[in-house]
Amino acid sequence: MNNEVINKIKSTNQKYLKKMIDNMPSKIETQLENMDWSYLDLIDQEAKARGSFSPIEAMELSEIEANKTNYKAKGLEAIKAGKVAAILLAGGQGTRLGFDKAKGMFNIGETKELYIFEQLINNIMDVTNEAGCYIPLYIMTSEKNDKDTREFFEEHNYFNYDKNFVKFFVQDMAPATDFEGNILLESEDSLAMSPNGNGGWFNSLVKAGLDEELKEKNIEWLNVFGVDNVLQRIADPVFIGATIESGCECSSKVVRKANSEEKVGALCLENGKPSIIEYYELTPEMAEARNEKGTLLYGFGVTLNYLFKVEKLREISKNSLLPHIVKKKVPYLAEDGQLIKPEEPNAYKFELLIIDMIYMMDNCLGFEVERNKEFAPVKNAKGIDSVDTARELLKFNGVNI
């Protein structure tokens, strides 16, 4: 093990690791050498205060409809010219669905098999069929599900998508620590590591060498989307065309919030720059505030479907995002070697968030979509935004499940 890592363990007085210095398992050694130790410096720092929020206008359905033909033509032109690629953020597990594999491998079908990954590929195929060409698709996995995901796509023949246009890359991992800053062990030969949040996707893509491919292919726009929403349109030519026409560096698909209390982040301005305010950051007055039309001022909820200009991403990637520290329940090996499964949050995790990338942009187009046609997130096993509600919406939109 290199001296730098040994010095880090000693200088931060790591109670679980210092006993292992002379007999460190090779996997832990590698994890420590690749780890970003600066995460530990954040623990005692004050959380960065948010700025001053104000509402933002979005391009509403009526305006989109009125200009749809023009936007669609412009978007299809960009797709046919090879300027657009798609990024699927698929590092998460289906834990909340009671499913211990990659969430995209979950079967959302009722009377037949229809996997989340399959439905998303079907959605992108709608566009590739219309454009007459494939769109490069980059799939971000995590260390936990990379092998499973790759094998799953192979097994299912990439759901009839041309595999030459699909590349996988692995999301960076971050350590979990206890509240004193001690890095936790998941097992005798591994640290407790977890994916570093959805804001780390571009740097992980660059680390995997795929930015070179973007340059070679002259890709100018990346449509980044989460694995959750089975109804979302991917590489939507109308969305792409509207963004190009607007002159904005990025855009976000948004839906009108179901009500003022819906647990979804809302597009807004923060200190005059595009940003996203989380539902729990809204004061009751802000949550209920309406304009003269009676519409909620903070009423456009983000759907984790963004379009980014690659040139701008390269520029902002030089400025590192500050991780958010979140308290979570993390199983760990105690000093006596016992595996502890806590019932209360016991650890810090470090997550980079895509909302901070939005704030680094000079502008962002909010692009409204119809909830019941493009928003069916699968977050929970039952209740709101669940397997059940997604199935109903798929059926409503004529998808055979």
mmCIF file of C-alpha atoms in Angstrom:
data_model
loop_
_atom_site.group_PDB
_atom_site.id
_atom_site.type_symbol
_atom_site.label_atom_id
_atom_site.label_comp_id
_atom_site.label_asym_id
_atom_site.label_seq_id
_atom_site.Cartn_x
_atom_site.Cartn_y
_atom_site.Cartn_z
ATOM 1 C CA MET A 1 0.000 0.000 0.000
ATOM 2 C CA ASN A 2 1.393 3.406 -0.899
ATOM 3 C CA ASN A 3 2.667 5.739 1.799
ATOM 4 C CA GLU A 4 0.215 8.473 0.902
ATOM 5 C CA VAL A 5 -2.726 6.225 1.834
ATOM 6 C CA ILE A 6 -1.013 5.082 5.058
ATOM 7 C CA ASN A 7 -0.445 8.744 6.015
ATOM 8 C CA LYS A 8 -4.101 9.552 5.274
ATOM 9 C CA ILE A 9 -5.292 6.706 7.509
ATOM 10 C CA LYS A 10 -3.015 7.846 10.335
ATOM 11 C CA SER A 11 -3.657 11.583 9.974
ATOM 12 C CA THR A 12 -7.436 11.107 9.980
ATOM 13 C CA ASN A 13 -7.138 8.503 12.767
ATOM 14 C CA GLN A 14 -9.350 5.931 11.029
ATOM 15 C CA LYS A 15 -10.450 3.601 13.806
ATOM 16 C CA TYR A 16 -11.573 0.746 11.524
ATOM 17 C CA LEU A 17 -8.668 0.974 9.096
ATOM 18 C CA LYS A 18 -5.615 1.655 11.227
ATOM 19 C CA LYS A 19 -5.637 -1.899 12.643
ATOM 20 C CA MET A 20 -5.447 -3.255 9.087
ATOM 21 C CA ILE A 21 -2.463 -1.239 7.871
ATOM 22 C CA ASP A 22 -0.033 -4.178 8.020
ATOM 23 C CA ASN A 23 -2.492 -6.678 6.582
ATOM 24 C CA MET A 24 -4.758 -4.738 4.226
ATOM 25 C CA PRO A 25 -6.966 -6.810 1.852
ATOM 26 C CA SER A 26 -6.104 -5.938 -1.760
ATOM 27 C CA LYS A 27 -9.648 -4.766 -2.606
ATOM 28 C CA ILE A 28 -9.681 -2.261 0.269
ATOM 29 C CA GLU A 29 -6.196 -1.123 -0.713
ATOM 30 C CA THR A 30 -7.410 -0.400 -4.258
ATOM 31 C CA GLN A 31 -10.549 1.364 -2.976
ATOM 32 C CA LEU A 32 -8.449 3.603 -0.718
ATOM 33 C CA GLU A 33 -5.999 4.438 -3.504
ATOM 34 C CA ASN A 34 -8.837 5.424 -5.869
ATOM 35 C CA MET A 35 -10.878 7.230 -3.242
ATOM 36 C CA ASP A 36 -11.328 10.990 -3.099
ATOM 37 C CA TRP A 37 -10.146 11.716 0.441
ATOM 38 C CA SER A 38 -11.313 15.332 0.219
ATOM 39 C CA TYR A 39 -14.833 14.053 1.049
ATOM 40 C CA LEU A 40 -13.718 13.709 4.673
ATOM 41 C CA ASP A 41 -12.776 17.400 4.834
ATOM 42 C CA LEU A 42 -16.416 18.341 4.234
ATOM 43 C CA ILE A 43 -17.812 16.695 7.355
ATOM 44 C CA ASP A 44 -17.223 19.570 9.769
ATOM 45 C CA GLN A 45 -17.942 22.301 7.246
ATOM 46 C CA GLU A 46 -21.159 24.251 7.323
ATOM 47 C CA ALA A 47 -23.536 23.288 4.511
ATOM 48 C CA LYS A 48 -23.391 25.933 1.784
ATOM 49 C CA ALA A 49 -26.348 28.272 2.204
ATOM 50 C CA ARG A 50 -28.744 28.498 -0.729
ATOM 51 C CA GLY A 51 -29.219 31.840 -2.450
ATOM 52 C CA SER A 52 -32.263 33.984 -3.088
ATOM 53 C CA PHE A 53 -35.017 32.165 -5.016
ATOM 54 C CA SER A 54 -37.408 33.562 -7.591
ATOM 55 C CA PRO A 55 -39.818 31.892 -10.083
ATOM 56 C CA ILE A 56 -38.831 31.072 -13.653
ATOM 57 C CA GLU A 57 -40.981 31.013 -16.771
ATOM 58 C CA ALA A 58 -41.262 27.767 -18.729
ATOM 59 C CA MET A 59 -42.251 27.072 -22.317
ATOM 60 C CA GLU A 60 -45.833 25.938 -21.840
ATOM 61 C CA LEU A 61 -47.793 23.299 -23.738
ATOM 62 C CA SER A 62 -49.728 25.831 -25.826
ATOM 63 C CA GLU A 63 -46.532 27.507 -27.096
ATOM 64 C CA ILE A 64 -44.909 24.125 -27.808
ATOM 65 C CA GLU A 65 -47.976 22.961 -29.735
ATOM 66 C CA ALA A 66 -48.049 26.161 -31.807
ATOM 67 C CA ASN A 67 -44.398 25.691 -32.867
ATOM 68 C CA LYS A 68 -44.242 21.900 -32.833
ATOM 69 C CA THR A 69 -43.656 21.389 -36.577
ATOM 70 C CA ASN A 70 -40.710 23.779 -36.626
ATOM 71 C CA TYR A 71 -39.158 22.424 -33.396
ATOM 72 C CA LYS A 72 -39.546 18.826 -34.532
ATOM 73 C CA ALA A 73 -37.897 19.486 -37.917
ATOM 74 C CA LYS A 74 -34.968 21.218 -36.198
ATOM 75 C CA GLY A 75 -34.595 18.395 -33.663
ATOM 76 C CA LEU A 76 -34.730 15.657 -36.313
ATOM 77 C CA GLU A 77 -32.136 17.536 -38.343
ATOM 78 C CA ALA A 78 -29.753 17.526 -35.322
ATOM 79 C CA ILE A 79 -30.397 13.803 -34.700
ATOM 80 C CA LYS A 80 -29.823 12.852 -38.349
ATOM 81 C CA ALA A 81 -26.599 14.897 -38.349
ATOM 82 C CA GLY A 82 -25.366 12.762 -35.420
ATOM 83 C CA LYS A 83 -25.266 15.710 -33.008
ATOM 84 C CA VAL A 84 -27.369 14.087 -30.248
ATOM 85 C CA ALA A 85 -26.601 11.246 -27.823
ATOM 86 C CA ALA A 86 -28.523 9.942 -24.807
ATOM 87 C CA ILE A 87 -27.257 9.143 -21.309
ATOM 88 C CA LEU A 88 -29.234 6.716 -19.134
ATOM 89 C CA LEU A 89 -28.481 7.062 -15.409
ATOM 90 C CA ALA A 90 -28.950 3.461 -14.289
ATOM 91 C CA GLY A 91 -26.671 3.112 -11.260
ATOM 92 C CA GLY A 92 -29.519 2.587 -8.782
ATOM 93 C CA GLN A 93 -30.856 -0.650 -7.341
ATOM 94 C CA GLY A 94 -34.560 -1.541 -7.056
ATOM 95 C CA THR A 95 -34.360 -1.758 -3.251
ATOM 96 C CA ARG A 96 -37.520 0.272 -2.613
ATOM 97 C CA LEU A 97 -39.385 -2.092 -4.947
ATOM 98 C CA GLY A 98 -38.187 -5.085 -2.920
ATOM 99 C CA PHE A 99 -35.874 -5.970 -5.812
ATOM 100 C CA ASP A 100 -32.136 -6.434 -5.259
ATOM 101 C CA LYS A 101 -30.935 -5.988 -8.852
ATOM 102 C CA ALA A 102 -30.493 -2.910 -11.048
ATOM 103 C CA LYS A 103 -33.815 -1.051 -11.073
ATOM 104 C CA GLY A 104 -33.922 -1.190 -14.886
ATOM 105 C CA MET A 105 -34.111 -4.993 -14.701
ATOM 106 C CA PHE A 106 -37.437 -4.840 -12.848
ATOM 107 C CA ASN A 107 -40.401 -6.376 -14.703
ATOM 108 C CA ILE A 108 -43.138 -3.745 -14.932
ATOM 109 C CA GLY A 109 -45.377 -6.036 -16.990
ATOM 110 C CA GLU A 110 -48.584 -7.595 -15.667
ATOM 111 C CA THR A 111 -49.425 -10.402 -18.097
ATOM 112 C CA LYS A 112 -46.117 -10.398 -19.963
ATOM 113 C CA GLU A 113 -42.503 -9.506 -19.330
ATOM 114 C CA LEU A 114 -41.800 -5.821 -19.844
ATOM 115 C CA TYR A 115 -38.652 -4.655 -18.114
ATOM 116 C CA ILE A 116 -38.017 -0.996 -17.268
ATOM 117 C CA PHE A 117 -34.903 -1.056 -19.474
ATOM 118 C CA GLU A 118 -36.976 -2.562 -22.283
ATOM 119 C CA GLN A 119 -39.655 0.114 -22.041
ATOM 120 C CA LEU A 120 -37.024 2.875 -22.123
ATOM 121 C CA ILE A 121 -35.438 1.315 -25.223
ATOM 122 C CA ASN A 122 -38.909 1.130 -26.818
ATOM 123 C CA ASN A 123 -39.308 4.857 -26.115
ATOM 124 C CA ILE A 124 -35.988 5.782 -27.754
ATOM 125 C CA MET A 125 -36.782 3.452 -30.699
ATOM 126 C CA ASP A 126 -39.831 5.602 -31.476
ATOM 127 C CA VAL A 127 -37.381 8.377 -32.347
ATOM 128 C CA THR A 128 -34.750 6.249 -34.098
ATOM 129 C CA ASN A 129 -37.483 4.792 -36.328
ATOM 130 C CA GLU A 130 -38.720 8.279 -37.190
ATOM 131 C CA ALA A 131 -35.223 9.693 -37.773
ATOM 132 C CA GLY A 132 -34.026 6.626 -39.661
ATOM 133 C CA CYS A 133 -30.814 6.402 -37.636
ATOM 134 C CA TYR A 134 -29.642 5.138 -34.243
ATOM 135 C CA ILE A 135 -28.825 7.530 -31.412
ATOM 136 C CA PRO A 136 -25.646 6.724 -29.413
ATOM 137 C CA LEU A 137 -26.769 5.537 -25.968
ATOM 138 C CA TYR A 138 -24.401 5.623 -22.980
ATOM 139 C CA ILE A 139 -25.579 3.742 -19.894
ATOM 140 C CA MET A 140 -24.138 4.660 -16.502
ATOM 141 C CA THR A 141 -24.089 1.705 -14.134
ATOM 142 C CA SER A 142 -22.612 1.367 -10.646
ATOM 143 C CA GLU A 143 -20.012 -1.053 -9.283
ATOM 144 C CA LYS A 144 -22.878 -2.967 -7.700
ATOM 145 C CA ASN A 145 -24.854 -3.544 -10.899
ATOM 146 C CA ASP A 146 -22.451 -3.099 -13.832
ATOM 147 C CA LYS A 147 -21.907 -6.811 -14.538
ATOM 148 C CA ASP A 148 -25.610 -7.657 -14.113
ATOM 149 C CA THR A 149 -26.687 -4.803 -16.382
ATOM 150 C CA ARG A 150 -24.270 -5.648 -19.196
ATOM 151 C CA GLU A 151 -25.245 -9.328 -19.055
ATOM 152 C CA PHE A 152 -28.954 -8.418 -18.989
ATOM 153 C CA PHE A 153 -28.655 -6.351 -22.173
ATOM 154 C CA GLU A 154 -26.665 -9.118 -23.880
ATOM 155 C CA GLU A 155 -29.187 -11.761 -22.777
ATOM 156 C CA HIS A 156 -32.065 -9.743 -24.236
ATOM 157 C CA ASN A 157 -30.248 -8.811 -27.445
ATOM 158 C CA TYR A 158 -30.273 -5.134 -26.392
ATOM 159 C CA PHE A 159 -34.075 -5.181 -26.872
ATOM 160 C CA ASN A 160 -33.443 -4.900 -30.622
ATOM 161 C CA TYR A 161 -31.376 -1.715 -30.323
ATOM 162 C CA ASP A 162 -28.154 -1.860 -32.356
ATOM 163 C CA LYS A 163 -25.531 -2.833 -29.738
ATOM 164 C CA ASN A 164 -22.839 -0.925 -31.670
ATOM 165 C CA PHE A 165 -24.543 2.262 -30.493
ATOM 166 C CA VAL A 166 -24.627 1.263 -26.793
ATOM 167 C CA LYS A 167 -21.717 1.815 -24.388
ATOM 168 C CA PHE A 168 -21.599 1.287 -20.623
ATOM 169 C CA PHE A 169 -19.576 3.222 -18.067
ATOM 170 C CA VAL A 170 -19.372 2.942 -14.301
ATOM 171 C CA GLN A 171 -20.338 5.699 -11.895
ATOM 172 C CA ASP A 172 -17.686 6.823 -9.412
ATOM 173 C CA MET A 173 -18.133 5.613 -5.858
ATOM 174 C CA ALA A 174 -17.837 7.510 -2.597
ATOM 175 C CA PRO A 175 -17.159 6.140 0.894
ATOM 176 C CA ALA A 176 -19.656 6.142 3.755
ATOM 177 C CA THR A 177 -18.372 7.358 7.119
ATOM 178 C CA ASP A 178 -19.750 7.422 10.635
ATOM 179 C CA PHE A 179 -20.594 10.821 12.112
ATOM 180 C CA GLU A 180 -16.988 11.181 13.381
ATOM 181 C CA GLY A 181 -15.535 10.723 9.899
ATOM 182 C CA ASN A 182 -14.402 7.097 10.238
ATOM 183 C CA ILE A 183 -14.697 5.258 6.919
ATOM 184 C CA LEU A 184 -16.989 2.265 7.404
ATOM 185 C CA LEU A 185 -16.302 -1.312 6.324
ATOM 186 C CA GLU A 186 -19.045 -3.199 4.501
ATOM 187 C CA SER A 187 -17.223 -6.506 4.952
ATOM 188 C CA GLU A 188 -13.768 -7.752 5.884
ATOM 189 C CA ASP A 189 -12.524 -7.065 2.373
ATOM 190 C CA SER A 190 -14.498 -3.998 1.289
ATOM 191 C CA LEU A 191 -15.240 -0.457 2.366
ATOM 192 C CA ALA A 192 -18.865 0.662 2.545
ATOM 193 C CA MET A 193 -18.990 2.478 -0.799
ATOM 194 C CA SER A 194 -21.980 3.846 -2.677
ATOM 195 C CA PRO A 195 -22.537 5.621 -6.022
ATOM 196 C CA ASN A 196 -21.647 9.312 -5.758
ATOM 197 C CA GLY A 197 -24.998 10.767 -6.875
ATOM 198 C CA ASN A 198 -26.498 11.697 -10.242
ATOM 199 C CA GLY A 199 -24.354 14.838 -10.583
ATOM 200 C CA GLY A 200 -21.183 12.804 -11.109
ATOM 201 C CA TRP A 201 -22.266 11.373 -14.472
ATOM 202 C CA PHE A 202 -20.228 13.618 -16.784
ATOM 203 C CA ASN A 203 -16.957 13.199 -14.892
ATOM 204 C CA SER A 204 -17.528 9.425 -14.770
ATOM 205 C CA LEU A 205 -18.128 9.457 -18.542
ATOM 206 C CA VAL A 206 -14.880 11.391 -19.072
ATOM 207 C CA LYS A 207 -12.968 9.048 -16.743
ATOM 208 C CA ALA A 208 -14.187 6.108 -18.854
ATOM 209 C CA GLY A 209 -12.646 7.770 -21.940
ATOM 210 C CA LEU A 210 -16.012 8.283 -23.623
ATOM 211 C CA ASP A 211 -15.572 12.037 -23.986
ATOM 212 C CA GLU A 212 -13.062 11.224 -26.739
ATOM 213 C CA GLU A 213 -15.823 9.369 -28.563
ATOM 214 C CA LEU A 214 -18.143 12.382 -28.205
ATOM 215 C CA LYS A 215 -15.418 14.515 -29.817
ATOM 216 C CA GLU A 216 -14.813 12.026 -32.643
ATOM 217 C CA LYS A 217 -18.539 11.832 -33.395
ATOM 218 C CA ASN A 218 -19.011 15.629 -33.098
ATOM 219 C CA ILE A 219 -21.832 15.124 -30.596
ATOM 220 C CA GLU A 220 -23.097 18.523 -29.443
ATOM 221 C CA TRP A 221 -26.064 17.629 -27.204
ATOM 222 C CA LEU A 222 -26.590 15.031 -24.478
ATOM 223 C CA ASN A 223 -30.078 14.044 -23.337
ATOM 224 C CA VAL A 224 -29.601 12.827 -19.768
ATOM 225 C CA PHE A 225 -32.425 10.871 -18.171
ATOM 226 C CA GLY A 226 -33.087 8.750 -15.097
ATOM 227 C CA VAL A 227 -34.125 5.111 -15.116
ATOM 228 C CA ASP A 228 -37.309 5.734 -13.078
ATOM 229 C CA ASN A 229 -39.722 7.257 -15.577
ATOM 230 C CA VAL A 230 -41.110 4.591 -17.921
ATOM 231 C CA LEU A 231 -43.165 7.039 -20.029
ATOM 232 C CA GLN A 232 -40.497 9.622 -20.781
ATOM 233 C CA ARG A 233 -39.660 10.511 -24.362
ATOM 234 C CA ILE A 234 -35.937 10.184 -24.986
ATOM 235 C CA ALA A 235 -34.034 12.267 -27.563
ATOM 236 C CA ASP A 236 -37.403 13.891 -28.230
ATOM 237 C CA PRO A 237 -36.948 15.926 -31.433
ATOM 238 C CA VAL A 238 -39.465 18.594 -30.334
ATOM 239 C CA PHE A 239 -37.579 19.089 -27.036
ATOM 240 C CA ILE A 240 -34.217 19.200 -28.843
ATOM 241 C CA GLY A 241 -35.489 21.613 -31.515
ATOM 242 C CA ALA A 242 -37.047 23.959 -28.947
ATOM 243 C CA THR A 243 -33.791 24.025 -26.952
ATOM 244 C CA ILE A 244 -31.666 24.780 -30.023
ATOM 245 C CA GLU A 245 -34.124 27.482 -31.144
ATOM 246 C CA SER A 246 -34.118 29.076 -27.669
ATOM 247 C CA GLY A 247 -30.323 29.473 -27.682
ATOM 248 C CA CYS A 248 -30.146 27.946 -24.183
ATOM 249 C CA GLU A 249 -27.230 25.779 -22.986
ATOM 250 C CA CYS A 250 -29.499 23.314 -21.265
ATOM 251 C CA SER A 251 -33.155 22.488 -20.855
ATOM 252 C CA SER A 252 -35.314 20.475 -18.516
ATOM 253 C CA LYS A 253 -38.560 18.646 -19.136
ATOM 254 C CA VAL A 254 -41.020 19.784 -16.477
ATOM 255 C CA VAL A 255 -44.569 18.883 -15.457
ATOM 256 C CA ARG A 256 -47.114 21.003 -13.631
ATOM 257 C CA LYS A 257 -47.067 19.896 -10.012
ATOM 258 C CA ALA A 258 -50.128 17.861 -9.009
ATOM 259 C CA ASN A 259 -50.498 20.156 -5.974
ATOM 260 C CA SER A 260 -48.445 22.620 -3.962
ATOM 261 C CA GLU A 261 -47.188 19.863 -1.649
ATOM 262 C CA GLU A 262 -46.011 17.378 -4.274
ATOM 263 C CA LYS A 263 -42.584 16.015 -3.350
ATOM 264 C CA VAL A 264 -40.750 17.071 -6.476
ATOM 265 C CA GLY A 265 -38.030 19.665 -7.114
ATOM 266 C CA ALA A 266 -39.186 22.772 -8.986
ATOM 267 C CA LEU A 267 -37.316 24.701 -11.668
ATOM 268 C CA CYS A 268 -36.575 28.247 -10.480
ATOM 269 C CA LEU A 269 -33.956 30.992 -10.414
ATOM 270 C CA GLU A 270 -31.413 31.197 -7.595
ATOM 271 C CA ASN A 271 -29.533 34.491 -7.423
ATOM 272 C CA GLY A 272 -30.802 35.059 -10.972
ATOM 273 C CA LYS A 273 -29.334 31.779 -12.300
ATOM 274 C CA PRO A 274 -31.261 28.644 -13.294
ATOM 275 C CA SER A 275 -31.642 26.235 -10.410
ATOM 276 C CA ILE A 276 -33.921 23.699 -8.749
ATOM 277 C CA ILE A 277 -35.528 24.166 -5.370
ATOM 278 C CA GLU A 278 -36.378 20.974 -3.505
ATOM 279 C CA TYR A 279 -39.915 20.620 -2.160
ATOM 280 C CA TYR A 280 -38.664 20.685 1.461
ATOM 281 C CA GLU A 281 -36.847 24.001 0.847
ATOM 282 C CA LEU A 282 -40.044 25.846 -0.114
ATOM 283 C CA THR A 283 -41.603 27.917 2.638
ATOM 284 C CA PRO A 284 -45.409 27.412 2.925
ATOM 285 C CA GLU A 285 -45.848 30.887 1.382
ATOM 286 C CA MET A 286 -43.616 30.044 -1.608
ATOM 287 C CA ALA A 287 -45.283 26.663 -2.081
ATOM 288 C CA GLU A 288 -48.732 28.291 -2.294
ATOM 289 C CA ALA A 289 -47.753 31.480 -4.179
ATOM 290 C CA ARG A 290 -49.590 31.940 -7.498
ATOM 291 C CA ASN A 291 -49.440 34.309 -10.450
ATOM 292 C CA GLU A 292 -52.343 36.325 -11.892
ATOM 293 C CA LYS A 293 -53.511 33.245 -13.853
ATOM 294 C CA GLY A 294 -53.781 31.292 -10.620
ATOM 295 C CA THR A 295 -50.806 29.066 -11.525
ATOM 296 C CA LEU A 296 -48.286 28.069 -8.834
ATOM 297 C CA LEU A 297 -45.158 30.243 -9.113
ATOM 298 C CA TYR A 298 -42.984 27.267 -8.155
ATOM 299 C CA GLY A 299 -45.219 24.842 -9.983
ATOM 300 C CA PHE A 300 -43.012 23.309 -12.673
ATOM 301 C CA GLY A 301 -41.613 20.046 -11.298
ATOM 302 C CA VAL A 302 -38.471 18.576 -12.857
ATOM 303 C CA THR A 303 -38.642 15.042 -14.257
ATOM 304 C CA LEU A 304 -34.904 14.161 -14.428
ATOM 305 C CA ASN A 305 -34.826 14.517 -18.192
ATOM 306 C CA TYR A 306 -32.337 17.175 -19.285
ATOM 307 C CA LEU A 307 -30.610 18.304 -22.448
ATOM 308 C CA PHE A 308 -27.079 19.683 -22.050
ATOM 309 C CA LYS A 309 -24.749 21.344 -24.531
ATOM 310 C CA VAL A 310 -21.534 19.282 -24.502
ATOM 311 C CA GLU A 311 -19.302 22.333 -24.925
ATOM 312 C CA LYS A 312 -20.689 23.858 -21.728
ATOM 313 C CA LEU A 313 -20.365 20.545 -19.836
ATOM 314 C CA ARG A 314 -16.654 20.439 -20.674
ATOM 315 C CA GLU A 315 -16.312 23.994 -19.390
ATOM 316 C CA ILE A 316 -18.091 23.379 -16.072
ATOM 317 C CA SER A 317 -16.403 20.007 -15.481
ATOM 318 C CA LYS A 318 -13.212 21.959 -14.720
ATOM 319 C CA ASN A 319 -14.980 23.354 -11.627
ATOM 320 C CA SER A 320 -15.639 20.551 -9.208
ATOM 321 C CA LEU A 321 -19.133 20.165 -7.790
ATOM 322 C CA LEU A 322 -19.387 20.257 -4.015
ATOM 323 C CA PRO A 323 -20.841 16.994 -2.671
ATOM 324 C CA HIS A 324 -23.958 17.093 -0.506
ATOM 325 C CA ILE A 325 -23.667 15.231 2.790
ATOM 326 C CA VAL A 326 -26.709 13.109 3.597
ATOM 327 C CA LYS A 327 -27.465 10.978 6.640
ATOM 328 C CA LYS A 328 -28.340 7.372 5.782
ATOM 329 C CA LYS A 329 -28.657 3.928 7.352
ATOM 330 C CA VAL A 330 -25.519 2.028 6.327
ATOM 331 C CA PRO A 331 -24.774 -1.554 7.487
ATOM 332 C CA TYR A 332 -21.161 -1.862 8.691
ATOM 333 C CA LEU A 333 -18.668 -4.100 10.468
ATOM 334 C CA ALA A 334 -18.155 -3.044 14.065
ATOM 335 C CA GLU A 335 -14.665 -3.124 15.621
ATOM 336 C CA ASP A 336 -15.372 -6.611 16.993
ATOM 337 C CA GLY A 337 -16.190 -7.838 13.464
ATOM 338 C CA GLN A 338 -19.961 -8.032 13.996
ATOM 339 C CA LEU A 339 -22.169 -6.860 11.108
ATOM 340 C CA ILE A 340 -24.433 -4.077 12.396
ATOM 341 C CA LYS A 341 -27.656 -3.266 10.538
ATOM 342 C CA PRO A 342 -28.768 0.079 11.974
ATOM 343 C CA GLU A 343 -32.422 1.046 12.332
ATOM 344 C CA GLU A 344 -31.643 4.777 12.427
ATOM 345 C CA PRO A 345 -29.324 6.850 10.189
ATOM 346 C CA ASN A 346 -25.775 6.186 11.377
ATOM 347 C CA ALA A 347 -23.605 7.396 8.525
ATOM 348 C CA TYR A 348 -22.801 10.138 6.077
ATOM 349 C CA LYS A 349 -22.953 9.534 2.334
ATOM 350 C CA PHE A 350 -21.552 12.027 -0.170
ATOM 351 C CA GLU A 351 -23.602 12.779 -3.266
ATOM 352 C CA LEU A 352 -23.103 15.059 -6.250
ATOM 353 C CA LEU A 353 -26.432 16.312 -7.566
ATOM 354 C CA ILE A 354 -27.446 17.184 -11.103
ATOM 355 C CA ILE A 355 -29.258 20.257 -9.728
ATOM 356 C CA ASP A 356 -25.839 21.800 -9.054
ATOM 357 C CA MET A 357 -24.916 21.307 -12.722
ATOM 358 C CA ILE A 358 -28.031 23.286 -13.688
ATOM 359 C CA TYR A 359 -26.886 26.129 -11.418
ATOM 360 C CA MET A 360 -23.542 26.230 -13.270
ATOM 361 C CA MET A 361 -25.353 26.939 -16.548
ATOM 362 C CA ASP A 362 -26.012 30.476 -17.754
ATOM 363 C CA ASN A 363 -29.584 29.649 -18.770
ATOM 364 C CA CYS A 364 -32.037 26.765 -18.840
ATOM 365 C CA LEU A 365 -35.227 26.269 -20.827
ATOM 366 C CA GLY A 366 -38.127 24.771 -18.875
ATOM 367 C CA PHE A 367 -40.074 22.629 -21.357
ATOM 368 C CA GLU A 368 -43.534 21.543 -20.207
ATOM 369 C CA VAL A 369 -44.795 18.030 -20.950
ATOM 370 C CA GLU A 370 -48.153 16.420 -20.187
ATOM 371 C CA ARG A 371 -48.001 14.504 -16.915
ATOM 372 C CA ASN A 372 -50.211 11.625 -17.954
ATOM 373 C CA LYS A 373 -48.284 11.148 -21.202
ATOM 374 C CA GLU A 374 -44.671 11.560 -20.094
ATOM 375 C CA PHE A 375 -44.416 11.158 -16.324
ATOM 376 C CA ALA A 376 -44.740 7.710 -14.775
ATOM 377 C CA PRO A 377 -41.910 7.371 -12.243
ATOM 378 C CA VAL A 378 -41.412 3.991 -10.556
ATOM 379 C CA LYS A 379 -40.093 4.979 -7.140
ATOM 380 C CA ASN A 380 -42.158 2.954 -4.686
ATOM 381 C CA ALA A 381 -43.660 -0.533 -4.506
ATOM 382 C CA LYS A 382 -47.109 0.870 -3.623
ATOM 383 C CA GLY A 383 -48.895 4.222 -3.435
ATOM 384 C CA ILE A 384 -47.797 7.429 -5.173
ATOM 385 C CA ASP A 385 -45.230 7.109 -8.008
ATOM 386 C CA SER A 386 -45.316 3.345 -7.673
ATOM 387 C CA VAL A 387 -45.282 0.212 -9.803
ATOM 388 C CA ASP A 388 -49.109 0.310 -9.731
ATOM 389 C CA THR A 389 -49.476 3.937 -10.864
ATOM 390 C CA ALA A 390 -46.862 3.456 -13.615
ATOM 391 C CA ARG A 391 -48.708 0.382 -14.922
ATOM 392 C CA GLU A 392 -51.984 2.309 -15.067
ATOM 393 C CA LEU A 393 -50.329 5.144 -16.992
ATOM 394 C CA LEU A 394 -48.635 2.738 -19.415
ATOM 395 C CA LYS A 395 -52.041 1.189 -20.155
ATOM 396 C CA PHE A 396 -53.602 4.649 -20.506
ATOM 397 C CA ASN A 397 -50.991 5.393 -23.195
ATOM 398 C CA GLY A 398 -51.706 2.196 -25.105
ATOM 399 C CA VAL A 399 -48.634 0.213 -23.995
ATOM 400 C CA ASN A 400 -49.336 -3.509 -23.881
ATOM 401 C CA ILE A 401 -48.208 -4.765 -20.476
#
